[in-house]
CSV table of C-alpha atoms and ligand atoms in Angstrom, one decimal:
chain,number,residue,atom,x,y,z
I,244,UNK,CA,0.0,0.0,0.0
I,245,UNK,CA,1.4,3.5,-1.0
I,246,UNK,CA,1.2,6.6,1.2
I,247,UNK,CA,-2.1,8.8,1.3
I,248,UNK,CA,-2.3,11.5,-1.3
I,249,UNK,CA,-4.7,13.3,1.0
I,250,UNK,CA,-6.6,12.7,3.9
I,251,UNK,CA,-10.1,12.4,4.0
I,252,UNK,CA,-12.8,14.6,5.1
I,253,UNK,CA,-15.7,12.8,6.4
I,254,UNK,CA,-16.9,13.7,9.6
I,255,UNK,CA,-19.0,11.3,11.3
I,256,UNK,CA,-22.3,12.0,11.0
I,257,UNK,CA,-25.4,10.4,12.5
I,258,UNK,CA,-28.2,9.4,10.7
I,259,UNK,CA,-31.5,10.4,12.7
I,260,UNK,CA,-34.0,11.5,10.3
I,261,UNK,CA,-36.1,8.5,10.3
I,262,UNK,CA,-37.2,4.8,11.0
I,263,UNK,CA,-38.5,1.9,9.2
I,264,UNK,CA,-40.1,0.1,12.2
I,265,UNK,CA,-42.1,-2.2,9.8
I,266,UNK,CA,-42.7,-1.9,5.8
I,267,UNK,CA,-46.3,-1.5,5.1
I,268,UNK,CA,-46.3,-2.2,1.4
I,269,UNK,CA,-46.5,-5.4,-0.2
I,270,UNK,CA,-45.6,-3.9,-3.6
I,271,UNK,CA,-42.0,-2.5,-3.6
I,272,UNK,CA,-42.8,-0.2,-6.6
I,273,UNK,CA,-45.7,1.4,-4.5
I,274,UNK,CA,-42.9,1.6,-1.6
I,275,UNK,CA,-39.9,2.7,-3.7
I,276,UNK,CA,-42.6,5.8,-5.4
I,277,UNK,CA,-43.5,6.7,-1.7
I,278,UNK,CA,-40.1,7.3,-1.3
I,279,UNK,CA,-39.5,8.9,-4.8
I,280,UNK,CA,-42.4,11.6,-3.7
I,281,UNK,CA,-41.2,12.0,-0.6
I,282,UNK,CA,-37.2,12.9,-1.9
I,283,UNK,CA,-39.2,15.4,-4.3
I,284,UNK,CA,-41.0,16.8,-1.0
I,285,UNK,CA,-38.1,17.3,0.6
I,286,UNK,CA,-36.2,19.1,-2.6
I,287,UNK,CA,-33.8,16.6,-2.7
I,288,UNK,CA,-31.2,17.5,-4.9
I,289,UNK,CA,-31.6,15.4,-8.2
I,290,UNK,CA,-34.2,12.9,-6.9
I,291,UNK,CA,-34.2,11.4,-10.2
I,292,UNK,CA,-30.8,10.7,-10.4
I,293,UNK,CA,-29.3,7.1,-9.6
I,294,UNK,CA,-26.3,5.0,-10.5
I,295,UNK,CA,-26.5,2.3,-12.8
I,296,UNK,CA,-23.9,-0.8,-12.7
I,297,UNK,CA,-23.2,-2.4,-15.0
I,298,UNK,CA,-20.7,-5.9,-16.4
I,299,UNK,CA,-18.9,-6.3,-19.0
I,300,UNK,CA,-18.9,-10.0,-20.3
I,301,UNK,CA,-15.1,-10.7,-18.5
I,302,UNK,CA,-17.4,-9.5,-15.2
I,303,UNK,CA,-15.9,-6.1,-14.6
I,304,UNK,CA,-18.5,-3.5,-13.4
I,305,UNK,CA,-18.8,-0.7,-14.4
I,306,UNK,CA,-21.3,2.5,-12.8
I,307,UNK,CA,-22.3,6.1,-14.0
I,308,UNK,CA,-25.1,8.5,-12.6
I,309,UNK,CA,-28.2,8.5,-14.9
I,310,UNK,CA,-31.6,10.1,-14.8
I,311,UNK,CA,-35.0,8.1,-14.5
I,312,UNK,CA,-37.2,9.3,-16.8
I,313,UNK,CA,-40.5,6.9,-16.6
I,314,UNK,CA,-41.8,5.2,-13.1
I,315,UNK,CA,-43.7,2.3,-14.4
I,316,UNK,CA,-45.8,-0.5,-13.0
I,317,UNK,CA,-43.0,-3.2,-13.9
I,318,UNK,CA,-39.3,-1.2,-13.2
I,319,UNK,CA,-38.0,2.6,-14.0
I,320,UNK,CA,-37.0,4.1,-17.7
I,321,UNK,CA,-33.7,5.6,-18.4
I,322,UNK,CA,-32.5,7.6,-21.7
I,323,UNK,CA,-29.4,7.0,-23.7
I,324,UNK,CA,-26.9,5.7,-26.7
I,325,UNK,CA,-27.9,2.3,-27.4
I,326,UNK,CA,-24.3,1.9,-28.6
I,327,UNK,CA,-22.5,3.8,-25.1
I,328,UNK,CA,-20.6,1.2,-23.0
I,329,UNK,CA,-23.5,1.3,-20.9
I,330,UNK,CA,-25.5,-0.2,-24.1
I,331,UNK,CA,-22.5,-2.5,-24.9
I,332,UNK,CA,-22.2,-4.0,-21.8
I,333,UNK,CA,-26.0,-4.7,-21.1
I,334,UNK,CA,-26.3,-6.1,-25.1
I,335,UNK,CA,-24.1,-9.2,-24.0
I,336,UNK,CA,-25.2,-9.0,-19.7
I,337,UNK,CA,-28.6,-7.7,-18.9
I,338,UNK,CA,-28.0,-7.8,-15.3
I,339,UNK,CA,-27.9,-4.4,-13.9
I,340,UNK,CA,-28.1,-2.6,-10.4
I,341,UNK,CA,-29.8,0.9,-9.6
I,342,UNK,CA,-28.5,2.6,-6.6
I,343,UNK,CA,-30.6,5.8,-5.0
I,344,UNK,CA,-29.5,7.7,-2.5
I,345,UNK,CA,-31.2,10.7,-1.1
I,346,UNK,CA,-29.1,12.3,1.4
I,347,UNK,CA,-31.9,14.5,2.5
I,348,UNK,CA,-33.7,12.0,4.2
I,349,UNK,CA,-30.9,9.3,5.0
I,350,UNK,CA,-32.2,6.7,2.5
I,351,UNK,CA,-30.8,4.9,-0.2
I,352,UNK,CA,-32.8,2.0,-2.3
I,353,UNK,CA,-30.9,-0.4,-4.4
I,354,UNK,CA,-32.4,-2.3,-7.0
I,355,UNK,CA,-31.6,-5.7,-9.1
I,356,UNK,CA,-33.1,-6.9,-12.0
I,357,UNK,CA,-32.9,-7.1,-15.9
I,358,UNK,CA,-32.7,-4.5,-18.7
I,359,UNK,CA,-34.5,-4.3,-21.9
I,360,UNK,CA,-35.0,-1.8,-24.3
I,361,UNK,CA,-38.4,-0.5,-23.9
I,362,UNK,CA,-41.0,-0.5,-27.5
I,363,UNK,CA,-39.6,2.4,-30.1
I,364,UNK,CA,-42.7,4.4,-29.6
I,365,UNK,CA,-42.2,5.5,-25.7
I,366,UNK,CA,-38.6,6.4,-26.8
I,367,UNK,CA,-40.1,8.5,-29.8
I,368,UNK,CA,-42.3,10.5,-27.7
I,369,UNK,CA,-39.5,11.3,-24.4
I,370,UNK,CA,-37.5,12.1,-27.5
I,371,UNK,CA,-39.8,14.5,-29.1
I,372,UNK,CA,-40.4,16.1,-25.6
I,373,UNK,CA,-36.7,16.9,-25.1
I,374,UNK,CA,-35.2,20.7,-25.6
I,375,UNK,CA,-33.7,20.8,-29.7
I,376,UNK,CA,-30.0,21.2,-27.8
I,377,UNK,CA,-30.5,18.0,-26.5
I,378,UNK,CA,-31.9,16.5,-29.6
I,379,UNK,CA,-29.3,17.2,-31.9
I,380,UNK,CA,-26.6,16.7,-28.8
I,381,UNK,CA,-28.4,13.3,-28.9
I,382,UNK,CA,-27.2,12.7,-33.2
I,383,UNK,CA,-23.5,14.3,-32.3
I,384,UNK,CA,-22.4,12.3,-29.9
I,385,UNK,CA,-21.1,9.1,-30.4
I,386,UNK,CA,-21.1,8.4,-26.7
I,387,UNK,CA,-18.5,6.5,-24.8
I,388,UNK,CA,-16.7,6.3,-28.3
I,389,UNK,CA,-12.8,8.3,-28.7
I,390,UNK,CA,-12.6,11.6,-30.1
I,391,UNK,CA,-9.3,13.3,-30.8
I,392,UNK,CA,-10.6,16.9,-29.4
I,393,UNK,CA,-13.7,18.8,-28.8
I,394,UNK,CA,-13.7,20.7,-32.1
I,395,UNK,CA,-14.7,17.5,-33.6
I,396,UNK,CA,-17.8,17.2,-31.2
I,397,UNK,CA,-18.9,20.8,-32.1
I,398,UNK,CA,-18.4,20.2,-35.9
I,399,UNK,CA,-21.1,17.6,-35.6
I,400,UNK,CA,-23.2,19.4,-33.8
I,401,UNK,CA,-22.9,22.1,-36.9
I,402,UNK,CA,-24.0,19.2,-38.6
I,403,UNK,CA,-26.5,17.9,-37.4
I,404,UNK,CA,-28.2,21.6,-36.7
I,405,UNK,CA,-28.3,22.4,-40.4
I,406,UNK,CA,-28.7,18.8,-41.6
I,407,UNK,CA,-32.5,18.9,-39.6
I,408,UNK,CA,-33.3,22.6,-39.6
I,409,UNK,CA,-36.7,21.8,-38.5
I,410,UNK,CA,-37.9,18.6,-36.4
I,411,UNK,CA,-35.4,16.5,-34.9
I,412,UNK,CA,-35.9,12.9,-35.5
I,413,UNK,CA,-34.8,10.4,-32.7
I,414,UNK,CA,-31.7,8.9,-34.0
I,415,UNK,CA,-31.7,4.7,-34.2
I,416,UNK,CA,-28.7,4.5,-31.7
I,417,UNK,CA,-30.9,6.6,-29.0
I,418,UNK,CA,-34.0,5.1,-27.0
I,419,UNK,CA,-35.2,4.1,-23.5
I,420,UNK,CA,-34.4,1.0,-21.4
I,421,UNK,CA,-36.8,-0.3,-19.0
I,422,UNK,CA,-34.7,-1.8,-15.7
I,423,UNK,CA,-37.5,-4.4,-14.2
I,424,UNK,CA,-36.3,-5.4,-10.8
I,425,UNK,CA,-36.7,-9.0,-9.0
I,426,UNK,CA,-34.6,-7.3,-5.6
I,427,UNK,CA,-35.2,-4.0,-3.7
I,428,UNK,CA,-33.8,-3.3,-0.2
I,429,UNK,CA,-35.0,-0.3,1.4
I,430,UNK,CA,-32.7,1.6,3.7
I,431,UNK,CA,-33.0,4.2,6.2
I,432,UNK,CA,-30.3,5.2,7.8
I,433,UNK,CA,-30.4,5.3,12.1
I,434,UNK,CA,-28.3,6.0,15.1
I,435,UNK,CA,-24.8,4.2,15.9
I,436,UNK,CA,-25.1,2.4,12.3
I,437,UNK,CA,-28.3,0.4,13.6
I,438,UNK,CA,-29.5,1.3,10.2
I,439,UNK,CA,-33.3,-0.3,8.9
I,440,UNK,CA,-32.8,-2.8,5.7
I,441,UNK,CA,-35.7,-4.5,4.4
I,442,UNK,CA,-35.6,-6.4,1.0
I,443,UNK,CA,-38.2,-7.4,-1.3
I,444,UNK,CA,-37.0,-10.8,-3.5
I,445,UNK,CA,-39.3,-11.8,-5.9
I,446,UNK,CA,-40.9,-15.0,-6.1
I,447,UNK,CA,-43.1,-17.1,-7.9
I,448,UNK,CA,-46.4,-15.7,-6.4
I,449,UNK,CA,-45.5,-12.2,-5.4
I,450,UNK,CA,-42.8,-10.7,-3.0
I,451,UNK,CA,-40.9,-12.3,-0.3
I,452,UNK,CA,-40.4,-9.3,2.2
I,453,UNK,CA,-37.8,-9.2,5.3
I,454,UNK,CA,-35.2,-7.5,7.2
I,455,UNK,CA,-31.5,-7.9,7.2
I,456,UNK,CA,-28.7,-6.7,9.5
I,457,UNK,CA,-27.4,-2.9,9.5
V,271,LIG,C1,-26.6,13.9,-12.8
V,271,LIG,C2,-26.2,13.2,-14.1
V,271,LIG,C3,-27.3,12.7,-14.8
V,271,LIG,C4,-27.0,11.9,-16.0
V,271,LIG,N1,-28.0,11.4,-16.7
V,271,LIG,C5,-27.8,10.7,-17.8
V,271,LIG,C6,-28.8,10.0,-18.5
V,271,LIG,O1,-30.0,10.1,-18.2
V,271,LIG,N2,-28.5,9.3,-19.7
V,271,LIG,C7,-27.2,9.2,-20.1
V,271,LIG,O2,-27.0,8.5,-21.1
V,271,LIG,N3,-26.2,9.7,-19.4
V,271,LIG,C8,-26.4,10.5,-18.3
V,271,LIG,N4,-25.4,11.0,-17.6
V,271,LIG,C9,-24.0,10.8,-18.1
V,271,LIG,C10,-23.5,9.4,-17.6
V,271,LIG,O3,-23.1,9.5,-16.2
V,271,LIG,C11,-22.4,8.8,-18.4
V,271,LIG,O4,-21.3,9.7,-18.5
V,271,LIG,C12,-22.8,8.4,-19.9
V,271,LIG,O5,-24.1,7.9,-19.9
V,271,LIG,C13,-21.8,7.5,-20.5
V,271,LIG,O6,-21.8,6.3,-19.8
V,271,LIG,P1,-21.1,4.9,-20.4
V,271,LIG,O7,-19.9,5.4,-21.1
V,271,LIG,O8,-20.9,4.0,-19.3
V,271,LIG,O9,-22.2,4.4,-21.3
V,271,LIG,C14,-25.6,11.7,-16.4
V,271,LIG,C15,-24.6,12.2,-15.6
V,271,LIG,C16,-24.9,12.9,-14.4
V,271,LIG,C17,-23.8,13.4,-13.6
């Protein structure tokens, strides 16, 4: 082990702005949108915002911060490059994680399940609801792919401006995935780490619901 390059800076701090005595939902979708209002409630910066993991097929995982877009009755939707790492990586492993955390009220909610892309038409109309910048942002960026400098990505943004002067189709290589979860665990942190976990594992005939260890 080398020396530190700098020391860290986190305080201990206690986590004391809630409980989860008992769960009272048998759905966690209904649980896990309780929540998701609640963060919004509370401002919460970025409510929306969670990282996804993902593995590549020689089982290195990867993570990045992405937006949900869609809360569904079946998992959450997320926008991006169908041919990103992200898209690469979930093409040959559909396996993913989804990691809340919502430090405003000391709660984090981690998800497990599969991805799929979700049918063209709910990607055409998030598309066609996004601001033209993003649009065209959405044609000129190869993402995850090597450029040599940042000239190149504004000279295809030039591009693509004057090459659709008018509507913005949704490019092929853009869309929605749906992440449909079979694991949830809730968590809110408490005092001296004696944190509240409950997990939700799906089975055959609904969810099988209980607590583990902090
Ligand atoms: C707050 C925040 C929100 C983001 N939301 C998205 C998103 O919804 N979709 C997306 O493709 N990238 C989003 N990104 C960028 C990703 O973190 C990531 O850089 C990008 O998707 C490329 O990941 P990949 O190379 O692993 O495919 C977001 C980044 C941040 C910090």
């Amino acid at each position: 082990m080398g020396d530190h390059i700098d020391k860290t800076r986190n305080e201990r701090t206690d986590f004391t702005k809630g409980n989860l005595d008992q769960v009272k939902h048998p759905d966690p979708f209904l649980f896990f949108s309780e929540w998701y209002r609640d963060a919004h409630e509370k401002n919460c910066a970025d409510p929306h915002a969670f990282v996804l993991g993902t593995v590549s097929a020689d089982g290195q995982p990867s993570s990045r911060i992405v937006y949900m877009r869609e809360l569904l009755e079946e998992g959450i939707v997320l926008y991006t490059n169908y041919l990103s790492r992200k898209g690469e990586q979930t093409d040959l492993n559909p396996k993913v994680s989804a990691l809340f955390y919502w430090d405003c009220l000391e709660r984090q909610v981690r998800m497990e399940g599969m991805i799929e892309k979700v049918d063209p038409a709910l990607s055409d109309d998030y598309f066609a609801s996004r601001p033209r910048m993003s649009q065209i942002g959405a044609w000129a960026s190869e993402q995850s792919k090597e450029i040599p400098d940042r000239a190149t990505l504004d000279e295809r943004v030039t591009y693509f401006e004057e090459k659709f002067p008018g509507v913005v189709p949704r490019p092929p290589h853009w869309g929605g995935y749906l992440i449909r979860p079979h694991y949830f665990e809730f968590w809110q942190g408490r005092l001296g780490r004696l944190h509240d976990r409950f997990c939700y594992e799906k089975i055959a005939d609904g969810w099988r619901i209980y607590r583990i260890s902090p």
